[in-house]
């Protein structure tokens, strides 16, 4: 009856609030603050925090860096794409383009690398499976993140940002060895 | 000349210009829902990998059109009807500048058609988000721009109506809570449209060659100022409708005007940079910026929804208890009119929006947790819980209310309407829960082929992911049946429903058609009075007014806390990143 009528009290903001609502607001607010604090706390105590290091780049510049790495450290080939085993701790590169991830990376378990990601054309989505780490890959930006693969095995990199008719063809690989 | 009528069943007043604008906006919205629903068949049957119905190009075109028609056209057209209802009808006021209202409506209509033409030509399969540098045809963007401008004009007609209502003193005291909620939606709509203009106009110029480059990251930041905020229009509007339905069906009084209004105000203040939620795993965005702009230090927009989550069912409980349903914690709920589709649709919407849509939204909007969710099918699962079981189901409930009140028709096939919220809400909930599961396993959204057929290198999802997608698809088909039931009732009522008075008709109240003097017999409605006074002991007692609702709220909180920390646990198992 009254949700669509003007409030019964002309000075409705002076009407005291019931105990039940006050208790709920207090509980909910505490929970909201806890959720906020979890984010900075994870930066201190958690291990999965996205770096904010990034540079503006162009497809040509980024592509040249990728090729430099590929020329130095190629150890094999899979489905026409080079397999690259860069030194531990070094800058490693992966680019997304229509429609592949390039190159295949071979990494050592429990070692840290500086992974650079960028796109040569449209936006792509770097989705590491089955670990399920997902990053937005944006043309014009070189995103740098320190990664430490902590499980050995074969990982798929699929594209999860729609990039045209061949979107589903974008499957890359990362190998992690003991 | 008398231009108002009063609905004898509900007591709502309708000004002829507002009435006809409500009708056309609602009807066009429902047509957009029909289009989106037909397209949903293609989406569901393609993502069900064992069926895999459409070829890739068709799938992406269908998915683009499904998203835009459902998220933008259906919701926003219907919201324009709600705005005119919440201003002109609730405040018993004539509509401001009806011609501008019509101009806004036609711009929206032309824009919506233009955009659909661009998409269905097959050359604008860029998804609703149309991320640059992937380019659509110019009329794809132009259509959206016209649509947005039209919406903005109708929003200003709404504001103008409020001003007239105040000046002509058509109501006493402050505006009703439902109108307050509609104002919230309208204010959010203004900055939604502003964000849209800032990014879509240059993008349109880029598509015709006048601008050489649009930065892809900048596009994402600003586009989501429109994309995310537009969904907050939906939230504000559907929460306002929840309060309306609680008032109409139960005579429910807001537990506290102050608390409910303050919660609406929080939506306006703490949603501004909502695009932050969408760029949590983008390059170069600082952690401080992301943490602050997703939470404003205390998640006050989330708090607002948690407050409405208590006060909407709480107000119903108080009203039911006053009628004598006082046994135990939940007699008020058991004895609620579950056979009335207005109530069942509204209550299913409330529960699924809170328990699924709300919780998943906060979890995936957490800076670090987004790493394991971004762009997986978890994301559409989340927003189907907010926009479909939340907003859409609420608007369906409102349609059942408006068929007799606005259109003056008897409901066509009422037994279908009675079952509809359960079929639609149940099917959609199955779809959502199983897509959430598949997303957790990494299944990608907006993806034609989870087998990656033809890819140079192979990757296989676990078999369970296929099962989850298949069960989800069955839920999706059920929801499509539920959607069809809604459309049959809504369209059927307008075309074949019995007229509640001889003059009732879809075209009644339209300009150029003589008004029936027997119906439109009010020159100026009686002034809207304030609600009956509060009882002396209002909120002075020590006990809980709505203990059952409080118990449900605690259940929501426990679910929320447990699920939140489960996700942190899951995050801790993936590769360390820094």
XYZ file of C-alpha atoms in Angstrom:
756
model
C 0.000 0.000 0.000
C 2.630 2.449 0.952
C 5.689 1.666 -1.118
C 3.986 3.655 -3.858
C 2.624 6.370 -1.618
C 4.534 9.244 -0.053
C 6.025 8.273 3.320
C 3.599 8.401 6.212
C 5.794 10.770 8.133
C 6.654 14.028 6.448
C 10.022 13.904 8.205
C 10.678 10.279 7.307
C 14.423 10.661 7.790
C 13.799 11.283 11.475
C 11.813 8.091 12.045
C 13.975 5.674 14.067
C 15.199 2.541 12.292
C 14.162 -0.847 13.663
C 16.607 -3.028 15.560
C 16.514 -5.799 12.989
C 17.559 -3.550 10.139
C 20.300 -1.932 12.201
C 21.762 -5.300 13.155
C 21.688 -6.497 9.562
C 23.296 -3.302 8.259
C 26.036 -3.636 10.859
C 26.705 -7.282 10.014
C 26.663 -6.611 6.277
C 28.976 -3.623 6.629
C 31.495 -5.647 8.639
C 31.414 -8.332 5.967
C 31.872 -5.733 3.226
C 34.923 -4.326 5.018
C 36.371 -7.821 5.444
C 35.953 -8.396 1.706
C 37.740 -5.156 1.010
C 40.614 -6.012 3.370
C 41.096 -9.429 1.763
C 42.417 -7.785 -1.407
C 45.303 -5.794 0.152
C 45.985 -8.690 2.535
C 46.400 -11.059 -0.377
C 48.990 -8.700 -1.793
C 50.946 -9.205 1.422
C 50.336 -12.880 2.165
C 49.005 -14.368 -1.079
C 51.036 -15.576 -4.019
C 48.655 -14.845 -6.881
C 48.762 -11.117 -7.507
C 48.811 -9.673 -10.969
C 51.763 -7.403 -11.608
C 50.963 -3.961 -12.884
C 54.041 -3.708 -15.069
C 53.097 -2.864 -18.634
C 54.509 -0.889 -21.538
C 53.062 0.641 -24.617
C 54.279 -1.180 -27.666
C 53.429 -1.851 -31.294
C 52.922 -5.174 -33.025
C 56.174 -4.630 -34.938
C 58.274 -3.892 -31.862
C 56.778 -6.685 -29.811
C 57.037 -9.131 -32.701
C 60.747 -8.335 -33.064
C 61.385 -9.162 -29.409
C 59.519 -12.438 -29.751
C 61.571 -13.368 -32.811
C 64.788 -12.550 -30.998
C 63.894 -15.011 -28.235
C 62.784 -17.631 -30.721
C 66.035 -17.412 -32.679
C 68.188 -17.806 -29.590
C 66.408 -20.532 -27.679
C 64.460 -22.738 -30.067
C 64.778 -26.392 -29.122
C 62.177 -28.005 -31.350
C 58.952 -27.596 -33.232
C 55.356 -28.586 -32.717
C 52.678 -28.257 -35.401
C 54.868 -25.747 -37.248
C 55.378 -23.549 -34.203
C 58.813 -23.359 -32.542
C 59.264 -24.728 -29.038
C 61.412 -22.316 -27.074
C 63.276 -23.065 -23.836
C 64.497 -19.701 -22.558
C 66.897 -19.431 -19.594
C 65.483 -19.472 -16.085
C 64.675 -16.001 -14.825
C 64.745 -14.406 -18.256
C 62.213 -12.358 -20.154
C 59.971 -14.715 -22.088
C 57.391 -13.784 -24.700
C 54.126 -15.059 -26.042
C 52.047 -13.278 -28.640
C 48.456 -13.772 -29.682
C 47.411 -13.323 -33.291
C 44.782 -14.577 -35.707
C 44.666 -17.454 -34.818
C 47.530 -18.799 -32.812
C 49.609 -18.379 -29.684
C 53.277 -18.086 -30.589
C 55.679 -19.656 -29.687
C 55.389 -22.777 -27.503
C 57.281 -22.260 -24.251
C 59.225 -24.860 -22.300
C 59.800 -23.798 -18.690
C 61.390 -25.232 -15.550
C 59.250 -26.035 -12.560
C 59.480 -23.722 -9.539
C 61.553 -21.168 -11.420
C 60.467 -17.593 -11.975
C 60.160 -16.039 -15.435
C 59.091 -12.618 -16.662
C 56.324 -13.381 -19.124
C 55.459 -10.719 -21.725
C 52.073 -10.894 -23.438
C 50.713 -8.828 -26.287
C 48.506 -9.074 -29.340
C 49.397 -8.503 -32.966
C 45.863 -7.630 -34.004
C 42.573 -7.936 -32.073
C 42.148 -8.419 -28.360
C 42.772 -11.967 -27.191
C 42.340 -13.844 -23.942
C 45.252 -15.786 -22.481
C 43.631 -18.708 -20.681
C 46.058 -21.204 -19.149
C 44.406 -24.563 -18.734
C 43.812 -26.601 -16.665
C 45.231 -24.237 -14.063
C 42.633 -21.674 -15.155
C 44.607 -18.431 -15.116
C 42.980 -15.853 -17.383
C 44.453 -12.601 -18.667
C 43.300 -9.982 -21.137
C 45.753 -9.531 -24.007
C 45.409 -6.096 -25.549
C 47.080 -4.838 -28.739
C 49.450 -1.948 -28.128
C 50.265 -3.081 -24.589
C 53.132 -5.277 -23.431
C 51.924 -6.874 -20.213
C 54.686 -8.235 -18.011
C 54.078 -10.656 -15.198
C 56.334 -12.836 -13.092
C 55.182 -16.410 -13.221
C 56.420 -19.391 -11.245
C 55.022 -22.639 -12.649
C 54.710 -24.850 -9.583
C 53.448 -28.023 -11.220
C 55.100 -29.858 -14.059
C 53.201 -31.029 -17.096
C 51.620 -29.908 -20.321
C 49.423 -26.815 -20.268
C 47.063 -25.569 -22.927
C 46.760 -21.889 -23.701
C 43.377 -21.190 -25.186
C 41.897 -17.904 -26.322
C 38.931 -16.727 -24.289
C 38.395 -13.310 -25.808
C 36.333 -13.519 -28.971
C 38.617 -12.726 -31.908
C 36.704 -13.732 -34.999
C 35.697 -16.788 -36.902
C 38.826 -18.793 -36.037
C 38.702 -18.018 -32.309
C 38.477 -21.713 -31.425
C 41.652 -22.497 -33.424
C 43.806 -20.549 -30.989
C 45.373 -23.257 -28.890
C 48.911 -22.773 -27.625
C 51.128 -24.784 -25.322
C 53.381 -24.316 -22.336
C 55.461 -27.252 -21.097
C 56.735 -27.295 -17.540
C 59.568 -29.700 -16.752
C 60.973 -30.835 -13.436
C -10.565 18.093 -21.752
C -10.304 15.130 -19.437
C -7.163 13.209 -20.179
C -6.903 10.959 -17.147
C -8.530 7.660 -16.344
C -8.424 5.724 -13.130
C -8.086 1.971 -13.108
C -11.076 0.782 -11.074
C -9.250 -2.361 -9.932
C -5.984 -0.870 -8.736
C -6.759 2.798 -8.258
C -3.831 3.827 -10.443
C -4.299 6.926 -12.571
C -3.195 7.062 -16.180
C -2.567 10.200 -18.184
C -3.252 9.394 -21.826
C 0.143 10.466 -23.175
C 2.040 8.626 -20.470
C -0.182 5.622 -20.932
C 0.450 5.343 -24.640
C 4.208 5.791 -24.139
C 4.200 3.074 -21.489
C 2.377 0.766 -23.867
C 4.686 1.267 -26.828
C 7.869 1.027 -24.770
C 6.700 -2.128 -23.034
C 5.507 -3.739 -26.283
C 8.720 -2.983 -28.192
C 10.723 -4.251 -25.206
C 8.787 -7.497 -25.315
C 9.447 -7.802 -29.056
C 13.189 -7.422 -28.326
C 12.859 -10.166 -25.722
C 11.153 -12.351 -28.327
C 14.067 -11.835 -30.724
C 16.596 -12.502 -27.955
C 14.706 -15.611 -26.916
C 14.607 -17.073 -30.430
C 18.345 -16.429 -30.746
C 18.910 -18.099 -27.374
C 17.851 -21.396 -28.980
C 20.804 -21.120 -31.347
C 23.218 -20.206 -28.574
C 22.125 -22.996 -26.235
C 22.062 -25.697 -28.905
C 25.497 -24.737 -30.208
C 27.200 -24.639 -26.830
C 25.709 -28.035 -26.060
C 28.709 -29.689 -27.652
C 26.948 -32.939 -28.537
C 24.414 -30.978 -30.609
C 26.651 -28.134 -31.849
C 23.902 -26.761 -34.072
C 25.175 -23.620 -35.799
C 28.270 -23.034 -37.939
C 30.832 -20.658 -36.406
C 29.910 -17.493 -38.332
C 26.218 -17.935 -37.646
C 26.885 -18.667 -33.972
C 28.857 -15.489 -33.404
C 26.245 -13.426 -35.245
C 23.437 -14.978 -33.206
C 25.354 -14.490 -29.953
C 25.992 -10.831 -30.760
C 22.327 -10.184 -31.502
C 21.164 -12.211 -28.487
C 23.283 -10.133 -26.137
C 22.337 -6.743 -27.507
C 18.611 -7.434 -27.819
C 18.375 -8.911 -24.331
C 20.761 -6.726 -22.350
C 20.094 -3.391 -24.010
C 16.883 -3.299 -26.015
C 14.570 -5.476 -23.908
C 15.691 -4.098 -20.558
C 15.898 -0.433 -21.468
C 12.660 -0.201 -23.473
C 10.840 -1.835 -20.594
C 12.548 0.485 -18.125
C 11.273 3.509 -20.035
C 7.748 2.202 -19.435
C 8.615 1.818 -15.752
C 9.924 5.383 -15.571
C 6.718 6.819 -17.027
C 4.708 4.631 -14.679
C 6.731 5.682 -11.640
C 6.395 9.360 -12.491
C 3.099 10.027 -14.260
C 0.988 7.197 -12.849
C 2.329 6.957 -9.305
C 2.450 10.734 -8.835
C -0.872 11.285 -10.676
C 0.747 13.841 -12.907
C 0.450 14.677 -16.592
C 3.437 13.673 -18.702
C 5.925 16.438 -19.463
C 6.442 17.210 -23.156
C 4.760 14.140 -24.663
C 6.183 14.959 -28.107
C 9.713 14.760 -26.796
C 8.750 11.465 -25.221
C 7.644 10.166 -28.607
C 10.767 11.554 -30.272
C 12.886 9.672 -27.734
C 10.910 6.501 -28.281
C 11.228 6.643 -32.071
C 14.956 7.367 -31.882
C 15.354 4.306 -29.687
C 13.275 2.247 -32.086
C 15.195 3.403 -35.159
C 18.495 2.814 -33.345
C 17.495 -0.670 -32.247
C 16.379 -1.625 -35.757
C 19.502 -0.121 -37.334
C 21.769 -2.031 -34.993
C 19.907 -5.283 -35.635
C 20.132 -4.745 -39.391
C 23.904 -4.304 -39.037
C 24.248 -7.464 -36.971
C 21.994 -9.649 -39.111
C 23.808 -8.577 -42.260
C 26.568 -10.761 -40.836
C 29.269 -8.106 -40.975
C 29.005 -6.884 -37.410
C 29.512 -10.054 -35.386
C 31.581 -8.213 -32.808
C 29.661 -9.226 -29.672
C 27.791 -6.725 -27.564
C 31.067 -5.301 -26.262
C 32.420 -4.585 -29.780
C 36.003 -4.382 -28.494
C 38.235 -2.413 -30.814
C 40.176 -2.920 -33.028
C 37.658 -5.454 -34.295
C 35.362 -3.337 -36.434
C 31.637 -3.462 -37.046
C 29.758 -1.631 -39.762
C 29.167 2.079 -39.058
C 25.432 1.646 -38.587
C 26.117 -0.842 -35.787
C 27.554 1.994 -33.691
C 25.192 4.625 -35.061
C 22.225 2.471 -34.079
C 23.495 2.220 -30.523
C 24.131 5.970 -30.405
C 20.594 6.789 -31.602
C 19.194 4.296 -29.136
C 21.138 5.920 -26.295
C 20.119 9.444 -27.264
C 16.481 8.375 -27.461
C 16.727 6.785 -24.023
C 18.283 9.956 -22.650
C 15.404 12.036 -24.037
C 12.830 9.772 -22.405
C 14.778 9.960 -19.134
C 14.567 13.746 -19.285
C 10.834 13.545 -19.967
C 10.710 11.522 -16.740
C 12.650 14.210 -14.877
C 10.399 16.881 -16.377
C 7.316 15.003 -15.173
C 8.761 14.934 -11.664
C 9.247 18.683 -11.796
C 5.662 19.271 -12.940
C 4.367 16.948 -10.243
C 6.224 18.946 -7.643
C 5.156 22.324 -8.985
C 1.537 21.366 -9.437
C 1.609 19.677 -6.036
C 0.064 16.458 -7.302
C 1.335 14.643 -4.223
C 1.818 15.418 -0.586
C 5.148 15.017 1.226
C 8.055 13.211 -0.468
C 7.895 11.054 -3.586
C 6.999 7.393 -2.943
C 9.790 4.883 -2.454
C 9.093 3.230 -5.826
C 9.475 6.582 -7.566
C 12.649 7.183 -5.584
C 14.011 3.889 -6.923
C 13.040 4.917 -10.453
C 14.873 8.219 -9.976
C 17.934 6.215 -8.979
C 17.652 4.184 -12.174
C 17.225 7.364 -14.227
C 20.262 9.094 -12.724
C 22.397 6.019 -13.362
C 20.992 6.019 -16.903
C 22.308 9.526 -17.470
C 25.896 8.653 -16.715
C 25.513 5.358 -18.537
C 24.510 7.209 -21.684
C 27.288 9.765 -21.142
C 29.920 6.999 -21.013
C 28.376 5.419 -24.065
C 28.513 8.685 -25.986
C 32.127 9.334 -25.020
C 33.260 6.029 -26.474
C 30.735 5.140 -29.185
C 30.849 8.455 -31.038
C 34.644 8.285 -31.668
C 34.285 4.581 -32.467
C 31.601 5.391 -35.023
C 33.879 8.057 -36.537
C 36.691 5.473 -36.620
C 34.426 3.018 -38.454
C 33.759 5.581 -41.180
C 37.405 6.609 -41.379
C 37.481 10.021 -39.682
C 39.454 8.805 -36.680
C 42.539 6.728 -37.337
C 43.051 4.917 -34.048
C 41.105 4.026 -30.923
C 43.212 2.762 -28.058
C 41.996 -0.732 -27.185
C 42.502 -0.347 -23.440
C 40.907 3.085 -23.256
C 37.937 1.664 -25.130
C 37.553 -1.062 -22.525
C 37.678 1.360 -19.602
C 35.074 3.735 -21.008
C 32.877 1.196 -22.761
C 32.357 -0.590 -19.467
C 31.299 2.718 -17.939
C 28.271 2.167 -20.149
C 28.185 -1.637 -20.151
C 28.336 -2.093 -16.406
C 26.264 0.933 -15.424
C 23.498 -0.064 -17.808
C 23.079 -3.216 -15.758
C 22.864 -1.071 -12.646
C 19.894 0.714 -14.228
C 18.333 -2.732 -14.351
C 19.110 -3.426 -10.715
C 17.721 -0.117 -9.471
C 14.623 -0.535 -11.654
C 13.908 -4.114 -10.658
C 14.424 -3.424 -6.947
C 11.933 -0.544 -7.288
C 9.507 -2.992 -8.915
C 10.022 -5.463 -6.038
C 8.902 -2.767 -3.632
C 5.954 -1.934 -5.906
C 4.798 -5.547 -6.042
C 5.193 -5.939 -2.271
C 2.994 -2.867 -1.909
C 0.360 -3.893 -4.461
C -0.036 -7.535 -3.429
C 0.466 -7.314 0.319
C -0.137 -3.670 1.147
C 3.402 -3.846 2.478
C 4.917 -0.751 3.988
C 8.698 -0.276 3.691
C 10.246 -1.362 7.006
C 12.014 1.970 7.059
C 11.753 4.655 4.408
C 15.106 5.995 5.488
C 16.986 2.729 5.154
C 15.511 1.804 1.772
C 16.088 5.247 0.291
C 19.595 5.433 1.664
C 20.302 2.062 0.041
C 19.155 3.439 -3.336
C 21.359 6.467 -2.801
C 24.356 4.189 -2.237
C 23.812 2.745 -5.730
C 24.252 6.201 -7.211
C 27.300 7.132 -5.167
C 29.264 3.912 -5.324
C 28.831 2.604 -8.841
C 30.576 5.343 -10.762
C 33.712 3.544 -11.885
C 32.049 0.210 -12.178
C 34.097 -0.499 -15.276
C 36.889 -1.413 -12.861
C 35.297 -4.851 -12.455
C 35.925 -5.584 -16.095
C 39.590 -4.684 -16.328
C 40.962 -6.575 -13.336
C 43.274 -8.706 -15.475
C 44.112 -6.035 -18.053
C 47.625 -4.713 -18.632
C 48.954 -1.839 -16.596
C 46.074 -1.088 -14.223
C 47.453 -0.460 -10.752
C 46.384 -2.710 -7.907
C 45.419 0.245 -5.730
C 43.142 1.608 -8.436
C 41.470 -1.754 -8.916
C 41.016 -2.441 -5.216
C 39.613 0.984 -4.532
C 37.342 1.293 -7.521
C 35.787 -2.141 -7.144
C 35.066 -1.676 -3.449
C 35.354 1.986 -2.422
C 36.925 0.539 0.706
C 33.705 -1.027 1.929
C 31.569 -2.293 -0.943
C 28.738 0.102 -0.218
C 26.841 -0.778 -3.393
C 26.928 -4.409 -2.289
C 25.761 -3.295 1.136
C 22.865 -1.529 -0.578
C 21.746 -4.735 -2.290
C 22.117 -6.671 0.957
C 19.871 -4.082 2.614
C 17.188 -4.384 -0.087
C 17.544 -8.148 0.211
C 16.373 -7.823 3.804
C 13.865 -5.000 3.542
C 11.868 -6.207 0.519
C 10.953 -9.655 1.898
C 10.959 -8.137 5.400
C 8.213 -5.693 4.457
C 6.182 -8.597 3.026
C 6.709 -10.587 6.219
C 5.557 -7.699 8.393
C 2.423 -7.279 6.267
C 1.690 -11.018 6.325
C 2.193 -11.243 10.094
C -0.235 -8.372 10.535
C -2.780 -10.513 8.672
C -2.322 -13.290 11.187
C 0.269 -15.520 9.542
C 2.408 -15.560 12.634
C 3.151 -19.250 13.202
C 6.833 -20.058 13.377
C 9.437 -18.358 11.265
C 7.983 -19.030 7.854
C 4.186 -19.297 7.895
C 4.053 -15.862 6.250
C 6.063 -17.246 3.357
C 4.281 -20.600 3.085
C 0.926 -18.828 2.941
C 2.084 -16.322 0.349
C 0.190 -16.444 -2.979
C 2.534 -18.858 -4.753
C -0.098 -19.436 -7.431
C -0.075 -15.779 -8.390
C 2.593 -15.312 -11.070
C 3.169 -11.718 -9.990
C 4.323 -12.915 -6.589
C 6.090 -16.123 -7.590
C 8.063 -14.398 -10.351
C 9.039 -11.569 -8.041
C 10.093 -13.841 -5.196
C 12.068 -16.263 -7.383
C 13.773 -13.198 -8.812
C 14.632 -11.910 -5.352
C 16.131 -15.214 -4.208
C 18.122 -16.031 -7.341
C 19.366 -12.475 -7.708
C 20.640 -12.439 -4.138
C 21.924 -15.957 -3.661
C 23.406 -16.496 -7.122
C 23.725 -13.219 -9.000
C 24.879 -11.128 -6.082
C 27.324 -13.565 -4.543
C 28.973 -14.610 -7.801
C 29.236 -10.995 -8.870
C 31.132 -9.942 -5.785
C 33.371 -13.004 -5.894
C 34.424 -12.528 -9.487
C 34.756 -8.785 -8.995
C 37.449 -9.361 -6.391
C 40.782 -8.224 -7.747
C 42.759 -11.450 -7.484
C 39.900 -13.965 -7.772
C 39.068 -12.530 -11.189
C 42.229 -14.283 -12.442
C 40.497 -17.661 -12.245
C 37.162 -16.458 -13.642
C 37.725 -13.725 -16.244
C 36.131 -14.561 -19.597
C 35.169 -18.067 -18.590
C 31.560 -19.128 -18.970
C 31.231 -18.332 -15.271
C 30.777 -14.702 -16.348
C 27.615 -15.172 -18.443
C 26.339 -17.519 -15.732
C 26.670 -14.659 -13.258
C 24.912 -12.101 -15.383
C 22.105 -14.462 -16.333
C 21.434 -14.633 -12.591
C 21.321 -10.853 -12.367
C 19.741 -9.822 -15.664
C 17.574 -12.838 -16.446
C 16.353 -14.372 -13.205
C 16.806 -10.951 -11.596
C 15.646 -8.203 -13.930
C 13.803 -10.126 -16.639
C 11.774 -12.249 -14.267
C 10.837 -9.133 -12.290
C 9.714 -7.392 -15.466
C 7.660 -10.480 -16.312
C 5.999 -10.159 -12.911
C 5.277 -6.518 -13.641
C 3.807 -7.449 -17.030
C 1.277 -9.713 -15.304
C 0.354 -6.748 -13.128
C 0.130 -4.342 -16.071
C -2.004 -6.500 -18.377
C -5.210 -5.628 -16.509
C -4.086 -2.276 -15.115
C -2.429 -0.628 -18.091
C -3.872 -2.561 -21.025
C -7.256 -3.285 -19.374
C -7.272 -6.852 -20.632
C -7.995 -10.130 -18.904
C -5.054 -12.436 -18.754
C -4.911 -14.903 -21.625
C -4.369 -18.521 -20.471
C -3.906 -17.724 -16.773
C -2.903 -21.322 -16.011
C 0.107 -20.879 -18.308
C 1.025 -17.682 -16.488
C 0.729 -19.506 -13.171
C 3.367 -22.065 -14.151
C 5.554 -19.695 -16.141
C 7.768 -18.250 -13.362
C 8.629 -21.748 -12.152
C 9.511 -23.063 -15.603
C 11.497 -19.986 -16.557
C 13.147 -19.447 -13.173
C 13.850 -23.158 -12.688
C 15.303 -23.672 -16.164
C 17.409 -20.574 -15.941
C 18.705 -21.544 -12.498
C 19.824 -24.923 -13.863
C 21.558 -23.181 -16.773
C 23.275 -20.763 -14.412
C 24.477 -23.281 -11.829
C 25.922 -25.640 -14.420
C 27.586 -22.842 -16.354
C 29.150 -21.642 -13.107
C 30.560 -25.138 -12.691
C 31.870 -25.287 -16.255
C 33.447 -21.866 -15.850
C 35.289 -23.053 -12.781
C 36.764 -25.775 -14.997
C 37.963 -23.093 -17.403
C 35.393 -23.425 -20.189
C 35.538 -20.213 -22.203
C 32.634 -17.869 -22.833
C 31.845 -16.668 -26.392
C 33.396 -19.785 -27.845
C 32.038 -21.821 -30.713
C 33.844 -25.098 -30.199
C 35.081 -26.524 -26.914
C 36.615 -29.381 -28.911
C 38.938 -26.907 -30.724
C 38.369 -28.882 -33.945
C 40.928 -27.986 -36.583
C 43.329 -26.286 -34.192
C 46.997 -27.028 -34.847
C 47.505 -28.120 -31.253
C 45.062 -30.070 -29.144
C 43.581 -29.276 -25.816
C 40.893 -31.252 -24.039
C 38.632 -30.170 -21.244
C 37.815 -32.820 -18.656
C 34.779 -34.950 -19.564
C 32.799 -33.474 -16.686
C 32.932 -30.063 -18.374
C 30.944 -31.511 -21.284
C 28.379 -32.952 -18.904
C 27.997 -29.625 -17.123
C 27.505 -27.798 -20.417
C 24.942 -30.375 -21.587
C 22.868 -30.207 -18.391
C 23.115 -26.431 -18.466
C 21.818 -26.464 -22.036
C 18.813 -28.553 -21.004
C 18.122 -25.942 -18.328
C 18.495 -23.297 -21.024
C 15.916 -25.028 -23.224
C 13.543 -25.199 -20.281
C 14.051 -21.475 -19.725
C 13.313 -20.836 -23.413
C 10.042 -22.747 -22.988
C 9.347 -20.552 -19.951
C 10.130 -17.459 -21.987
C 7.767 -18.630 -24.734
C 5.046 -19.142 -22.121
C 5.513 -15.544 -21.002
C 5.309 -14.273 -24.563
C 2.190 -16.331 -25.252
C 0.472 -14.898 -22.189
C 1.645 -11.325 -22.777
C 0.993 -11.136 -26.507
C -2.099 -13.314 -26.254
C -3.591 -11.054 -23.603
C -3.101 -7.984 -25.779
C -4.578 -9.646 -28.851
C -7.206 -12.036 -27.471
C -7.626 -11.204 -23.786
C -11.141 -10.146 -22.857
C -11.610 -6.403 -22.618
C -12.188 -5.257 -19.058
C -14.251 -2.392 -20.362
C -15.741 -1.942 -23.810
C -13.343 0.819 -24.775
C -10.187 -1.039 -23.692
C -7.743 -1.606 -26.495
C -4.083 -1.502 -27.305
C -4.534 1.739 -29.206
C -6.674 3.377 -26.564
C -5.063 6.611 -25.315
C -3.033 7.166 -28.475
C -3.009 10.618 -29.984
C -5.474 11.089 -32.799
C -7.888 8.559 -31.408
C -10.894 10.066 -29.631
C -10.853 9.271 -25.954
C -13.825 7.485 -24.475
C -15.464 9.992 -22.217
C -16.797 7.248 -19.987
C -13.270 6.081 -19.201
C -11.167 9.198 -19.524
C -13.382 11.168 -17.232
C -10.895 12.807 -14.888
C -9.600 16.255 -15.506
C -7.227 16.423 -12.597
C -6.708 13.457 -10.274
C -7.171 13.933 -6.560
C -3.935 14.817 -4.880
C -1.909 11.772 -3.815
C -2.011 11.658 -0.062
C 0.645 10.479 2.302
C 0.496 6.904 3.501
C -1.596 6.256 6.610
C 0.267 7.226 9.752
C 2.658 4.834 11.385
C 1.431 3.065 14.507
C 2.517 4.704 17.736
C 4.911 1.942 18.659
C 6.562 1.794 15.214
C 10.105 0.533 15.606
C 10.094 1.217 19.294
C 9.715 -2.387 20.418
C 12.781 -4.480 21.199
C 11.919 -7.546 19.113
C 12.513 -8.375 15.460
C 9.716 -7.375 13.159
C 10.535 -9.968 10.527
C 12.407 -12.862 12.145
C 11.895 -15.228 9.216
C 13.472 -12.770 6.800
C 16.332 -12.242 9.215
C 16.962 -15.986 9.274
C 16.992 -16.019 5.464
C 19.391 -13.081 5.451
C 21.757 -14.929 7.776
C 21.558 -17.944 5.466
C 22.527 -15.673 2.580
C 25.455 -14.317 4.562
C 26.740 -17.773 5.514
C 26.492 -18.934 1.892
C 28.294 -15.792 0.817
C 31.157 -16.173 3.328
C 31.707 -19.856 2.630
C 31.633 -19.462 -1.137
C 33.891 -16.422 -1.009
C 36.622 -18.220 0.880
C 36.301 -21.352 -1.242
C 37.287 -19.186 -4.176
C 40.330 -17.809 -2.367
C 41.322 -21.391 -1.608
C 40.965 -22.286 -5.269
C 42.992 -19.239 -6.274
C 45.805 -20.247 -3.919
C 46.238 -23.497 -5.886
C 47.180 -21.890 -9.206
C 50.644 -20.794 -10.363
C 52.153 -18.058 -8.233
C 52.118 -14.770 -10.109
C 53.638 -11.449 -9.277
